[in-house]
Every structure is written in C-alpha cells, then in structure tokens.
Amino acid sequence: MAELELVQGTLDVLVLRTLSWGTRHGYAVARWIKESSGDALNVEDRALYVSLHRLEARGFVESDWGVSENNRKARYYKLTPAGRRELTAGTDRLTRYVDAVFRVLQAVPDGGGA
Amino acid sequence: MTPERGIRRLVRMPGRLARIQREVDDEMSFHLTSRIEALTAAGHAPAQAREIALREFGDLADARRDLTRIDRGRARRSTVSSWLSAVRGDLWYALRGVRRSPAFAATVVVTLAIGIGVNAAMFGIVDRLLLRPAPQIVNAEGLRSMYYRVTLSSMGTFTGDSRGYADYVDLAKQGTSFAAVGAYYPIPLSVGRGSSAGQVNSILATASFLPMLGVHPFIGRFFGADEDRPPIGVPVAVLSYAYWRRAFGGSSDVLGKNLELNGKPFTIIGVAPSGFRGVGTEPVDVFVPVSSLGGSLTSPNWDTTYGWQWLRIVTRLKDGVSPVRAAQEATTIFRRAHAKNDEESRATAVLASVIPGRGPNETKNAQLALLLSAVAAIVLLIATANVANLLVTRAVRRQREIAVRTALGVSRRRLLSQLITESTVLAALGGAGALIVAWGGGALLRRLVLPDFAPDDSLVDLRIFAVASVVALSCGLVTGLAPAFISQRTDFVGALKSGAREGGYRRSRLRTSLLVLQAALSVTLLIGAALFVRSLTNVLSIDLGYDAQHTMVVSQNLGSAGFDKQKTIAFMRRAREQVTAIPGVAEASVAVTVPFMSSWSTHMRVAGIDSLPPLPDGGPYVNAVSYNYFSTMGMRILRGRGFANTDVKGAPPVAVINESMASTIFRGRDPLGVCLFVGGPSAPCAQIVGVVRDTHRQSINAVQSAQYFLVEEQEVWSEAFNRVLMLRTTVSTDAVKRQVAAAMQQMEGALPYASVQRLQELVEPEIRTWRLGASLFVVFGSIALLVAMVGLYSVVSFDTAQRTHEVGVRIALGARSREILKLVVSDGLRSALVGVIVGVSVAALAAGAITPLLFGVSARDPAVFGLAALVLLVVAIVASALPAARAARVAPSEALRVD
C-alpha cells in the first residue's frame, strides 16, 4: 500500500486526538500516529512538531518540561479546554469532508448521459 | 558528532530568544535520540538507525527555523498581553484610589491643572511672540526685516524700520545679497462714505512683497509689477480671507467688484489665503499696490524722495549669503545714498528676524513674556512640589498597606510601577484640566498680552496640547518618584510589626525641603507682584498734563474727499460747533498734532537767539490749535495769557510756549513778547503771549519736551494742513464715540470715516507693560500663595494627626493647650521662615533682571521685601494654627487610645 499525503489541517486533528487521551511528548505523539495508521500515513516528524507548536501558539495545547520514561528531559503537551472544543469541531469538519468525497465517488449521473 | 550537539552549536542567541532556541533544540534532540535508541533496540546498526531517524524527521534546519519562529511569536504575544494586563491592573488600582479619596484626588488634579494650564497658556504667548512667524509665510527663516540704527545728536541712538521709497529702490536695484526685496506700509483706510463709511486695515505693498513671502492667492491673483508702477499705480485690491468672508460673505464673484478706499475706487482682483496678514501681527483687511495710494498719503514726489520715512522693508536672503554680509552691503548702499546727511551717513543696517517678538525694538515685550513664563514655571514648580508632598504624605499613611502588599509577595518593581501609574493617572487628569485652563485662560491672556495680534482661527492649538501633555507626563513621573523613593527605603517589617504609633513617624528631609521650596518660590513671586503693582501705581499716578480719560481724538481723512487747506479750516470751525452740541461733549477744539499719536518739529527761529541748543527730547515741537485748545485739554496757563477768540486770521500772530521751552531756550530771560519765526526766511513774527504747563508728548517717561503752540487759523505754520478735533467729554462711552463719528461723516453730504478714540487708548500701550506685569504677577503670586498654603496646611495637619499620641501624652503630663499650639505652629513656621530667607535672597539676586521692567521702584525695595515676607509668615501661621488648634483640643484619653 502506497503512503498517503495528508490534507491540510488533518494532521492538527490527529494530533489533538492523540493528546485527548492524556499528556504526551512529541516523540510519543509521532509514534502513536505512525503506528495506529499502520505506517500508512506519510508524515515527516518535522511537520508533526510544526503542528504541535502551532496548536500551542493558538492556545489549543500547552507544553511543559518533564522527565521521560527513559529518564531524559522532554517537552510534554497537554490539551487545553479550547483544544478539546477544537478537536470536536475538527473531527466534525473532517467527517463531513470525507462523507462529501464519498458521496461524489458513489454518485451515478441521471438518465445515462449523452 | 551527534546531530543534537551540532544543532546546539549552530548559533548562540541572547536572552529569551536563546532560551526558545535551546528548548526547540532540546525537544528535537530528545526525539532523535529516542528514535535512534528504539531503532537500535529493534536490531538496526547505529549508523543505519541514525540515518532512518533523520530521514523520517525531515529537514532539521527547516524544522528548527519554523519552530523557533512560531514559539517566538507566541512569546512576544504573551509578553505584550501580560504587560497590558499589568498596566490594566495598575490603572484599575489607581482609579480605585481616586474613587476612594476624591478630596485628595481633586486637590492634586486642580493643583496640577492650574500649574500646567498656566504654563500651557504662557507657552501660547511665547510661541506667538518669539517662536512662530505670521501664518502662511513660506520659509520665514530666509526673511529679514530691515532696520537702520542712527545716532542723532538730539535724541541719541535709535533703531527704526521706517524708510523712504527711494531707500527701497536702492536696496532692490543695487543689493546683490537679496533674492527679493519688498516694502510695505500698514495703515487704516476709510472705506465707503457717509453713514455707511467704515475703516479697514490695509497694507500698501510693493508688487514684490506678497510673492516673496511664498503665498499664493486663495482665489483670483495678486498684483504684478506692471500694476505697481510709480508714481501712480493701478487701483487694484487683494482682500484678506477674513475680510472677504466678513464683508462679502465669501462669495466667489467678488472678483472685479469695486471697493472705495480713501475716496478712490479700487478693483478687487484676488483674495489672500486664510490667516495671511503679511509679516506683522495686526489683522489686515486689504492689500493694495503701494503706488496706488503712495502719492495721496505722502507727497507727490514720494517715489523719489528719502524724506518721507514710512515704508518697512523686508528682504529675502539669497541662499548661502550670511546675514552679516547682507547687513554690510545694505549699510554701504544706505550710506552712499545718505552721504550728504551727517547723521544718516553713519547709519548701520540691522537685519532682524520677521518673528514678531524678535525685532530690535520688541525687547520689552519679549522680556516681559519671558519673565512671565519664568513666573508660570515657578507656579508649576510650586504645584509639583505640593503634589509630590501630598503623594509622599499619602505613601507614608499607606506604609502599612504597602508593607502588607510586600509581605504578600508584590515585587518592589510592581509597587513602583503602581505608584507611578497612580501619579501619572492623576497628572493626566490634571493635564486634561490644564487644557481647559489653557483654553479659557489662554484666550484671556492673549487678549491681555497681545491685544493687537490678529485673532487666531484655530480652536485647538496642537503645539499647546503637546506642551501640556509633555509637562503633565513629566509631572506624573516626578511626583510619582518621590513617594516611590520613600517607600523603597521604608522598613516594611518594622512598619508591619508596629502600629502607626511606633511606625517611626518622622517628617522626612525630602518633605521639609519641598515645603521650604514652596515657601521660597512663593515669596519670590510675592515680591515680583508687589514690585509690579508699585510700578503700575507709580505709572498711573503720573500727571500727563491732561485728562486722557476724558479727552477724545477725532480724525478724518478729509484730503481723500478733496478738501484743501482752506476748506478744511472752515469745515473744522463748523465741526467744532456741531460736535459740541452732542450730549456728553463739553468742549471741542482743533489741533494739528496729538499726544502719543503725532508730533512735528519744523524750522524755527527765536528772535535774539542765534542757534537753539540741542534739547533733551529733541524739538522744539510745534502744534497749531484753535483758541480754546488749552481749556479743552485742561492745560493751565502759568504766565501771560492763552489764546483768545480775537486771535483770528488777520490779527497779529501769537504763540504760547510750554515751561520746558521757556526754561531750556530762554533760560531765565522773559519769553513774553519775543518773536518766533516758524518756517522759511519770510516767516512772520508770532509773538509769545503766554507760557503753559508741560504735557507729555510721546512717552510717559518724564522727559521734558519743549513745545510751542500757534493758532491754526492764523496759518503761521504753512506745512500743516491735516487737522483733528480734540474733545473734552463728560461722558466717554462708545455711544458718544459713535454719535460723534456719525455727525462728522454726514456733515457735508457723504464724508469718509471719522475715527474717534479716547486719548487714553493712545496712552494705554505705553502703560501696558506695567499693567500686565502687575496683573499677571498678582494672579500668579496669589495662585502660588494659595497652593503653598494648601500644601503647608495638609502637611502640618497630617504631621499633627501622626503626633496625636505624643500630644496626648504631653497633655496627660500637664502641658497646657497654648504650649501644644506653640509646639505645632512653630514647627510649620520654621519651614516657612527658612523658605522666606531663601526666597528673599533669590529675589535680591534676580533683581538685576527685572529692573528694566519696573517704574519708579527699586528692584530691592525693602518695604516690598518686608511685606512679602510678612504675608508669607502670616499665611504659614494660619495654615498651621488650624491643625494645631485641633490638636490642642484632643482629650488625652482619646489620643492614647488611637491605634
């Protein structure tokens, strides 16, 4: 199976979703998205970090420094209440988008065609 | 080398930027290290693991740059917002403080409003007088007004700006330093005739004058050189914007219309831009070519003579030509033309700025304006000292609150910013109040100080607004720093542990110095006020020799109505009778010259005296009058007789001389019966029949002027053809003035405008300096005294309140209330006394600067100094006696229970 490019904004929703289960550092978020998609999504780690930092600048997540499971200093991200609302809205947007795409793909023209 | 170390090595950045960069690097290196570890654990060789991790991550440098940018933006926004919220907090805290103690806030705001407002208003004066040229002039720095300094054997050195048209032509034709040369002459002209006759302020200008100032017509055009060709130019007129709006409703079809000026029809060809009034200060209604009226206003040979000295010359320097060089050239040109005249051949040209207060003869006005600005600044200093003292007092009172806040972890920096925000809020409110003071007071001040200035069209003066804002903010900072300084040094723990009782209240040295400063400055202002009031009363008590309040001068340009000398004399005889019939007019007489308006000196010979000695005030000066002149003016005859109605044309000519002339020319000889020959060699003998008391001619300064009088109908003095009426009035109202003017304008069909002025109006400009100095010094001095009094009162009463406990103990120990009173009052008095000593010394040192502005009083007058010191001490006693009396009434039990 070929790797898929992500549509703009989709990554943000995936990141928010990942953080909805609790506080994680960037590496954990990256691994989770890669593994849960079965390595099907072609996303550079770089893009993921940009997404995290942007979300923080927009107030959807906040970060703090902590110690990782392997005893290293790591930056941990946490969803803010605004981020939780954004996750709901983003999921909704994404679902409607996918639905719309599917409806087009399944539609058949009326009366045969010329 | 590991990638993370490489990243770290890239660049080191300062401060917050460096921290953000470091955190981004840390985060990325944590990711890569974790990933490499995981891949190695899964069986990859280390080198391979690193390669995979880096590929998965994407471009490192890009990521580093993007993340840093995002985080930096976030940091910036959060700093701004936290700063804003801190400021909001401080503001809220400050406003709450204002609401909680409105009386305190009101005192501070009003004090500052007066202090700042007075200064802003004074700045408006100084700005107009010394900093700003007349409106609409382009590049005024290149313009110079021409003056010529001449030393006359009779009158000493004087610097005048009135020259002949020939002087202007010389400068324009021969001068190489000047890009342009122009000349102008401001004069009121009569407009219209008969009952609707009026007067306009005109400027007669050379064609070069308006263009050289850089102005362009608002509508129509200005006149050109072809319309200003001597001896008789084209009668065209350019209206000022204000006159166009006032007289023609601002209608654009005004061009081509006629305007009758001094009996001559002028065609309106243009309107000047709004506010433009030439280089002068007085309002202007109309500009006309100098050649259109030059001949009729002066003499037929006006364009070739140096003799008529009337025009003011303005030049624009060529780029790169220094004023010194230009002055040298102008001097050379002038001396060459006047080589035959002994005195003028040594004259020096002086180039002066066109800014109103910077001319060589404006020093008195400018000095006064600067002195008053200094006084206003002192008022502000007193106000600021007072506000600082009030704020310090409050800071001390809030010592415990501040201690609690500090204990709760408010940083000293926050505390400082709160204190300064608080004082800045108060100062801003004061500044807003100041604008109101400056607006109302400024208009009043301008009318007082600069009554002849054209009114300003602008409602809000941005420059005054800027000055008020800057001063207000500086006041906020300065007054806020004082309590901050105190609170920084406060021992908070001590303050918290003890009550106010043991809070170690001691009046700080800062507060005492502020009190002393206020007292000293107040004394200085009081001394200034007293000196000016004494000067003014001295000036007003001068006996001019006539009653200027109840004398009116009526002048009318009869020449423009085609009157010759005979017709004028006959007309004046009838006018005298007509005007005397008006209720309120007691007597009317004819004269040629008028005190403080005009004077003549002409060739004159005294029988038996070969040559007249030079006289202290020049002259002798001649006047030709009707027989009843002395009784109209109230001038007493000292010897011989005055004129009688038998001294008519055909009767033997007679003359009356004044006492100065008798003493300086006749020196003990009897003048009665001696012949005066006025005019050329064929002059008839006018026999001296009397000696009259001296009168002031042109100045209120007591210089004796030799004057003599002839009978105008006898026509001994042939040059004089213009005549005015002098009226003695019992009622000097404007209604009487209007009746007189109307009668004169309608006597013989429709005549030109008749100007009617009280003689006092002509004398007033001479007195203005003292009147102004006295009134403004008194106002400023009273404000200062009041502010200082409030300051002393509030400080003493606060001190006393702080010492309630001590007072209570003393009373309990048997002190009598008189002793308590003495204790408190002497404390306040001590500061005042030190202030008086300092203030008196300062005033004594500054005496030299003020001396030229005083009249008949020494700048170190002991009575004035004593009075000012006394007033301040009395005020100090009153201000401290009130709180002292309160303290003395305190019941000891109550005092000991406090806190």
PDB file of C-alpha atoms in Angstrom, chain B residues 192-281:
ATOM      1  CA  GLY B 192     -17.207 103.897   1.675  1.00  0.00           C
ATOM      2  CA  ARG B 193     -18.693 107.275   2.548  1.00  0.00           C
ATOM      3  CA  GLY B 194     -21.302 108.955   4.706  1.00  0.00           C
ATOM      4  CA  SER B 195     -23.330 106.961   7.170  1.00  0.00           C
ATOM      5  CA  SER B 196     -22.016 103.630   5.907  1.00  0.00           C
ATOM      6  CA  ALA B 197     -18.383 104.741   5.999  1.00  0.00           C
ATOM      7  CA  GLY B 198     -16.063 102.347   7.790  1.00  0.00           C
ATOM      8  CA  GLN B 199     -12.403 101.702   8.269  1.00  0.00           C
ATOM      9  CA  VAL B 200     -10.249  98.837   7.027  1.00  0.00           C
ATOM     10  CA  ASN B 201      -6.740  97.871   7.993  1.00  0.00           C
ATOM     11  CA  SER B 202      -4.757  97.961   4.801  1.00  0.00           C
ATOM     12  CA  ILE B 203      -1.264  97.089   3.749  1.00  0.00           C
ATOM     13  CA  LEU B 204       0.259  99.135   0.959  1.00  0.00           C
ATOM     14  CA  ALA B 205       2.776  96.772  -0.588  1.00  0.00           C
ATOM     15  CA  THR B 206       5.230  96.703  -3.447  1.00  0.00           C
ATOM     16  CA  ALA B 207       4.401  94.136  -6.123  1.00  0.00           C
ATOM     17  CA  SER B 208       7.339  92.043  -4.898  1.00  0.00           C
ATOM     18  CA  PHE B 209       6.038  91.790  -1.324  1.00  0.00           C
ATOM     19  CA  LEU B 210       3.315  89.127  -1.478  1.00  0.00           C
ATOM     20  CA  PRO B 211       5.190  86.702  -3.798  1.00  0.00           C
ATOM     21  CA  MET B 212       8.408  86.906  -1.746  1.00  0.00           C
ATOM     22  CA  LEU B 213       6.561  85.591   1.321  1.00  0.00           C
ATOM     23  CA  GLY B 214       5.734  82.441  -0.637  1.00  0.00           C
ATOM     24  CA  VAL B 215       1.952  82.865  -0.502  1.00  0.00           C
ATOM     25  CA  HIS B 216      -0.438  82.216  -3.365  1.00  0.00           C
ATOM     26  CA  PRO B 217      -3.870  83.772  -3.829  1.00  0.00           C
ATOM     27  CA  PHE B 218      -6.812  81.798  -2.468  1.00  0.00           C
ATOM     28  CA  ILE B 219      -8.828  82.989  -5.454  1.00  0.00           C
ATOM     29  CA  GLY B 220      -8.017  85.469  -8.218  1.00  0.00           C
ATOM     30  CA  ARG B 221      -4.488  86.850  -8.367  1.00  0.00           C
ATOM     31  CA  PHE B 222      -2.032  89.221  -6.688  1.00  0.00           C
ATOM     32  CA  PHE B 223      -0.958  92.481  -8.317  1.00  0.00           C
ATOM     33  CA  GLY B 224       2.094  92.490 -10.574  1.00  0.00           C
ATOM     34  CA  ALA B 225       4.924  94.940 -11.216  1.00  0.00           C
ATOM     35  CA  ASP B 226       3.011  96.497 -14.135  1.00  0.00           C
ATOM     36  CA  GLU B 227       0.231  97.491 -11.716  1.00  0.00           C
ATOM     37  CA  ASP B 228       2.636  98.898  -9.138  1.00  0.00           C
ATOM     38  CA  ARG B 229       4.484 101.414 -11.276  1.00  0.00           C
ATOM     39  CA  PRO B 230       5.291 104.762  -9.602  1.00  0.00           C
ATOM     40  CA  PRO B 231       4.305 107.459  -9.392  1.00  0.00           C
ATOM     41  CA  ILE B 232       0.691 106.391  -9.964  1.00  0.00           C
ATOM     42  CA  GLY B 233      -0.144 102.688  -9.957  1.00  0.00           C
ATOM     43  CA  VAL B 234      -3.325 100.835 -10.794  1.00  0.00           C
ATOM     44  CA  PRO B 235      -6.012 100.880  -8.053  1.00  0.00           C
ATOM     45  CA  VAL B 236      -6.443  97.143  -7.548  1.00  0.00           C
ATOM     46  CA  ALA B 237      -7.053  95.403  -4.229  1.00  0.00           C
ATOM     47  CA  VAL B 238      -6.443  91.944  -2.780  1.00  0.00           C
ATOM     48  CA  LEU B 239      -8.740  91.145   0.140  1.00  0.00           C
ATOM     49  CA  SER B 240      -7.662  89.197   3.197  1.00  0.00           C
ATOM     50  CA  TYR B 241      -9.531  85.950   3.677  1.00  0.00           C
ATOM     51  CA  ALA B 242     -11.215  87.181   6.879  1.00  0.00           C
ATOM     52  CA  TYR B 243     -12.365  90.451   5.307  1.00  0.00           C
ATOM     53  CA  TRP B 244     -13.642  88.593   2.226  1.00  0.00           C
ATOM     54  CA  ARG B 245     -15.756  86.372   4.489  1.00  0.00           C
ATOM     55  CA  ARG B 246     -16.912  89.272   6.656  1.00  0.00           C
ATOM     56  CA  ALA B 247     -17.699  91.912   4.049  1.00  0.00           C
ATOM     57  CA  PHE B 248     -18.524  89.786   1.008  1.00  0.00           C
ATOM     58  CA  GLY B 249     -19.839  86.596   2.619  1.00  0.00           C
ATOM     59  CA  GLY B 250     -17.041  84.630   0.986  1.00  0.00           C
ATOM     60  CA  SER B 251     -18.687  84.861  -2.403  1.00  0.00           C
ATOM     61  CA  SER B 252     -16.515  83.936  -5.371  1.00  0.00           C
ATOM     62  CA  ASP B 253     -17.978  86.593  -7.700  1.00  0.00           C
ATOM     63  CA  VAL B 254     -16.231  89.257  -5.640  1.00  0.00           C
ATOM     64  CA  LEU B 255     -13.534  89.481  -8.308  1.00  0.00           C
ATOM     65  CA  GLY B 256     -13.973  92.551 -10.477  1.00  0.00           C
ATOM     66  CA  LYS B 257     -16.147  94.328  -7.923  1.00  0.00           C
ATOM     67  CA  ASN B 258     -15.352  97.829  -6.697  1.00  0.00           C
ATOM     68  CA  LEU B 259     -14.170  98.875  -3.252  1.00  0.00           C
ATOM     69  CA  GLU B 260     -13.880 102.566  -2.410  1.00  0.00           C
ATOM     70  CA  LEU B 261     -10.758 103.155  -0.332  1.00  0.00           C
ATOM     71  CA  ASN B 262      -9.953 106.684   0.850  1.00  0.00           C
ATOM     72  CA  GLY B 263     -12.385 108.038  -1.733  1.00  0.00           C
ATOM     73  CA  LYS B 264     -10.843 106.161  -4.667  1.00  0.00           C
ATOM     74  CA  PRO B 265     -12.456 103.190  -6.455  1.00  0.00           C
ATOM     75  CA  PHE B 266     -10.358 100.003  -6.330  1.00  0.00           C
ATOM     76  CA  THR B 267     -10.992  96.837  -8.358  1.00  0.00           C
ATOM     77  CA  ILE B 268     -10.874  93.613  -6.349  1.00  0.00           C
ATOM     78  CA  ILE B 269      -8.566  91.157  -8.121  1.00  0.00           C
ATOM     79  CA  GLY B 270      -7.940  88.444  -5.540  1.00  0.00           C
ATOM     80  CA  VAL B 271      -8.282  87.010  -2.054  1.00  0.00           C
ATOM     81  CA  ALA B 272      -5.300  86.055   0.132  1.00  0.00           C
ATOM     82  CA  PRO B 273      -5.183  82.639   1.857  1.00  0.00           C
ATOM     83  CA  SER B 274      -6.767  82.178   5.266  1.00  0.00           C
ATOM     84  CA  GLY B 275      -4.899  83.771   8.167  1.00  0.00           C
ATOM     85  CA  PHE B 276      -2.385  85.584   5.983  1.00  0.00           C
ATOM     86  CA  ARG B 277      -1.596  89.080   7.231  1.00  0.00           C
ATOM     87  CA  GLY B 278       1.855  89.870   5.857  1.00  0.00           C
ATOM     88  CA  VAL B 279       4.746  89.678   8.315  1.00  0.00           C
ATOM     89  CA  GLY B 280       3.085  91.768  11.019  1.00  0.00           C
ATOM     90  CA  THR B 281       0.885  90.830  13.933  1.00  0.00           C
TER      91      THR B 281
END
